[in-house]
């Protein structure tokens, strides 16, 4: 018989996201589709996304030939993220152009997002996001922290990305603040593009 005194009393909890996020998105080479039909958004867009999310997006190009290749592109249409070290400002700027008075408030770290923790501990020239909400983009088929592009909360709106066959995008949020998120247009690139 099993001696129950040697088995530790372990409790755990499982949190399920209220929304499903991410997905696989296909663009067929040579097919002209309205831009509005080839959009991917962060969860709840244009409302605020939720805290502590990990949302994988895969953008794939379907080539003309069965074993062929083609290029896929994504363009950011809208982009607004918040970070855990966000500075909250008390602004007194009015329409007449008075100077802005700011009081910076550092917010605490309230996230349980392991991917943010891992990327924070992986220094590279491509990642200066720390614990901020971020988008990680790979054009080489693997989300490898040192090779992927990290787009942080507070960054300017990113431009476009192109790759052969697929682009991987991981949307990672912390537990401090949420914002509108992002919209991307995905499309197969013509030979003349």
mmCIF file of N, CA, C and O in Angstrom, residues 107-143:
data_model
loop_
_atom_site.group_PDB
_atom_site.id
_atom_site.type_symbol
_atom_site.label_atom_id
_atom_site.label_comp_id
_atom_site.label_asym_id
_atom_site.label_seq_id
_atom_site.Cartn_x
_atom_site.Cartn_y
_atom_site.Cartn_z
ATOM 1 N N UNK A 107 5.177 51.037 -13.275
ATOM 2 C CA UNK A 107 4.244 50.025 -12.821
ATOM 3 C C UNK A 107 5.012 48.758 -12.495
ATOM 4 O O UNK A 107 6.081 48.505 -13.030
ATOM 5 N N UNK A 108 4.469 47.952 -11.629
ATOM 6 C CA UNK A 108 5.132 46.726 -11.220
ATOM 7 C C UNK A 108 5.014 45.631 -12.255
ATOM 8 O O UNK A 108 4.302 45.754 -13.225
ATOM 9 N N UNK A 109 5.719 44.560 -12.009
ATOM 10 C CA UNK A 109 5.647 43.425 -12.923
ATOM 11 C C UNK A 109 4.595 42.467 -12.405
ATOM 12 O O UNK A 109 4.697 41.955 -11.308
ATOM 13 N N UNK A 110 3.563 42.264 -13.187
ATOM 14 C CA UNK A 110 2.448 41.437 -12.772
ATOM 15 C C UNK A 110 2.159 40.421 -13.864
ATOM 16 O O UNK A 110 1.027 40.229 -14.245
ATOM 17 N N UNK A 111 3.191 39.793 -14.392
ATOM 18 C CA UNK A 111 2.879 38.872 -15.470
ATOM 19 C C UNK A 111 3.337 37.462 -15.160
ATOM 20 O O UNK A 111 4.250 37.230 -14.402
ATOM 21 N N UNK A 112 2.623 36.544 -15.758
ATOM 22 C CA UNK A 112 2.972 35.138 -15.615
ATOM 23 C C UNK A 112 3.330 34.573 -16.979
ATOM 24 O O UNK A 112 3.146 33.405 -17.239
ATOM 25 N N UNK A 113 3.823 35.425 -17.842
ATOM 26 C CA UNK A 113 4.097 35.022 -19.206
ATOM 27 C C UNK A 113 5.543 34.573 -19.332
ATOM 28 O O UNK A 113 6.461 35.374 -19.386
ATOM 29 N N UNK A 114 5.756 33.280 -19.388
ATOM 30 C CA UNK A 114 7.094 32.711 -19.455
ATOM 31 C C UNK A 114 7.853 33.164 -20.689
ATOM 32 O O UNK A 114 9.054 33.393 -20.629
ATOM 33 N N UNK A 115 7.162 33.324 -21.816
ATOM 34 C CA UNK A 115 7.855 33.740 -23.033
ATOM 35 C C UNK A 115 8.461 35.119 -22.887
ATOM 36 O O UNK A 115 9.548 35.380 -23.380
ATOM 37 N N UNK A 116 7.770 36.023 -22.203
ATOM 38 C CA UNK A 116 8.347 37.341 -21.965
ATOM 39 C C UNK A 116 9.578 37.192 -21.078
ATOM 40 O O UNK A 116 10.611 37.783 -21.329
ATOM 41 N N UNK A 117 9.475 36.367 -20.045
ATOM 42 C CA UNK A 117 10.615 36.165 -19.152
ATOM 43 C C UNK A 117 11.804 35.595 -19.906
ATOM 44 O O UNK A 117 12.937 36.011 -19.700
ATOM 45 N N UNK A 118 11.561 34.637 -20.789
ATOM 46 C CA UNK A 118 12.658 34.055 -21.564
ATOM 47 C C UNK A 118 13.277 35.072 -22.504
ATOM 48 O O UNK A 118 14.496 35.162 -22.615
ATOM 49 N N UNK A 119 12.430 35.853 -23.177
ATOM 50 C CA UNK A 119 12.995 36.818 -24.118
ATOM 51 C C UNK A 119 13.725 37.933 -23.388
ATOM 52 O O UNK A 119 14.678 38.482 -23.892
ATOM 53 N N UNK A 120 13.293 38.231 -22.179
ATOM 54 C CA UNK A 120 13.972 39.265 -21.397
ATOM 55 C C UNK A 120 15.383 38.806 -21.032
ATOM 56 O O UNK A 120 16.307 39.597 -20.980
ATOM 57 N N UNK A 121 15.542 37.510 -20.815
ATOM 58 C CA UNK A 121 16.836 36.971 -20.413
ATOM 59 C C UNK A 121 17.697 36.536 -21.592
ATOM 60 O O UNK A 121 18.730 35.924 -21.402
ATOM 61 N N UNK A 122 17.253 36.841 -22.798
ATOM 62 C CA UNK A 122 18.014 36.478 -23.999
ATOM 63 C C UNK A 122 18.450 37.758 -24.691
ATOM 64 O O UNK A 122 17.788 38.235 -25.590
ATOM 65 N N UNK A 123 19.532 38.362 -24.239
ATOM 66 C CA UNK A 123 19.947 39.613 -24.844
ATOM 67 C C UNK A 123 20.369 39.419 -26.294
ATOM 68 O O UNK A 123 21.017 38.436 -26.623
ATOM 69 N N UNK A 124 19.940 40.315 -27.136
ATOM 70 C CA UNK A 124 20.362 40.298 -28.530
ATOM 71 C C UNK A 124 20.088 41.666 -29.108
ATOM 72 O O UNK A 124 19.294 42.430 -28.569
ATOM 73 N N UNK A 125 20.721 41.988 -30.221
ATOM 74 C CA UNK A 125 20.472 43.288 -30.827
ATOM 75 C C UNK A 125 19.033 43.429 -31.312
ATOM 76 O O UNK A 125 18.538 44.518 -31.468
ATOM 77 N N UNK A 126 18.345 42.297 -31.525
ATOM 78 C CA UNK A 126 16.970 42.338 -32.008
ATOM 79 C C UNK A 126 15.942 42.458 -30.900
ATOM 80 O O UNK A 126 14.774 42.640 -31.159
ATOM 81 N N UNK A 127 16.341 42.262 -29.626
ATOM 82 C CA UNK A 127 15.378 42.272 -28.532
ATOM 83 C C UNK A 127 15.794 43.249 -27.443
ATOM 84 O O UNK A 127 16.693 42.987 -26.678
ATOM 85 N N UNK A 128 15.093 44.355 -27.390
ATOM 86 C CA UNK A 128 15.288 45.290 -26.289
ATOM 87 C C UNK A 128 13.962 45.546 -25.587
ATOM 88 O O UNK A 128 13.771 46.566 -24.967
ATOM 89 N N UNK A 129 13.047 44.588 -25.680
ATOM 90 C CA UNK A 129 11.694 44.755 -25.143
ATOM 91 C C UNK A 129 11.601 44.538 -23.639
ATOM 92 O O UNK A 129 10.699 45.060 -23.000
ATOM 93 N N UNK A 130 12.499 43.733 -23.074
ATOM 94 C CA UNK A 130 12.368 43.423 -21.659
ATOM 95 C C UNK A 130 11.028 42.758 -21.382
ATOM 96 O O UNK A 130 10.639 41.827 -22.059
ATOM 97 N N UNK A 131 10.282 43.283 -20.409
ATOM 98 C CA UNK A 131 9.006 42.694 -20.018
ATOM 99 C C UNK A 131 7.808 43.403 -20.651
ATOM 100 O O UNK A 131 6.687 43.224 -20.222
ATOM 101 N N UNK A 132 8.064 44.209 -21.664
ATOM 102 C CA UNK A 132 6.965 44.902 -22.338
ATOM 103 C C UNK A 132 6.162 43.939 -23.203
ATOM 104 O O UNK A 132 6.674 42.914 -23.651
ATOM 105 N N UNK A 133 4.902 44.304 -23.472
ATOM 106 C CA UNK A 133 4.148 43.581 -24.481
ATOM 107 C C UNK A 133 4.947 43.655 -25.778
ATOM 108 O O UNK A 133 5.609 44.656 -26.039
ATOM 109 N N UNK A 134 4.875 42.600 -26.582
ATOM 110 C CA UNK A 134 5.711 42.576 -27.771
ATOM 111 C C UNK A 134 5.165 41.648 -28.838
ATOM 112 O O UNK A 134 4.351 40.771 -28.571
ATOM 113 N N UNK A 135 5.643 41.884 -30.035
ATOM 114 C CA UNK A 135 5.384 41.007 -31.173
ATOM 115 C C UNK A 135 6.747 40.506 -31.623
ATOM 116 O O UNK A 135 7.682 41.283 -31.790
ATOM 117 N N UNK A 136 6.853 39.197 -31.789
ATOM 118 C CA UNK A 136 8.086 38.589 -32.264
ATOM 119 C C UNK A 136 7.803 38.053 -33.664
ATOM 120 O O UNK A 136 6.830 37.327 -33.860
ATOM 121 N N UNK A 137 8.637 38.428 -34.625
ATOM 122 C CA UNK A 137 8.413 38.028 -36.014
ATOM 123 C C UNK A 137 9.631 37.275 -36.527
ATOM 124 O O UNK A 137 10.764 37.702 -36.342
ATOM 125 N N UNK A 138 9.350 36.150 -37.198
ATOM 126 C CA UNK A 138 10.409 35.364 -37.823
ATOM 127 C C UNK A 138 10.085 35.165 -39.295
ATOM 128 O O UNK A 138 8.961 34.816 -39.650
ATOM 129 N N UNK A 139 11.089 35.365 -40.135
ATOM 130 C CA UNK A 139 10.932 35.117 -41.563
ATOM 131 C C UNK A 139 11.745 33.888 -41.987
ATOM 132 O O UNK A 139 11.898 33.631 -43.167
ATOM 133 N N UNK A 140 12.240 33.131 -40.988
ATOM 134 C CA UNK A 140 13.065 31.960 -41.316
ATOM 135 C C UNK A 140 12.441 30.650 -40.847
ATOM 136 O O UNK A 140 13.103 29.623 -40.844
ATOM 137 N N UNK A 141 11.185 30.674 -40.405
ATOM 138 C CA UNK A 141 10.492 29.444 -40.046
ATOM 139 C C UNK A 141 10.594 29.015 -38.598
ATOM 140 O O UNK A 141 9.966 28.054 -38.195
ATOM 141 N N UNK A 142 11.407 29.701 -37.784
ATOM 142 C CA UNK A 142 11.569 29.349 -36.374
ATOM 143 C C UNK A 142 11.587 30.634 -35.549
ATOM 144 O O UNK A 142 12.249 31.596 -35.920
ATOM 145 N N UNK A 143 10.868 30.642 -34.428
ATOM 146 C CA UNK A 143 10.911 31.799 -33.528
ATOM 147 C C UNK A 143 12.114 31.626 -32.590
ATOM 148 O O UNK A 143 12.000 31.168 -31.471
#
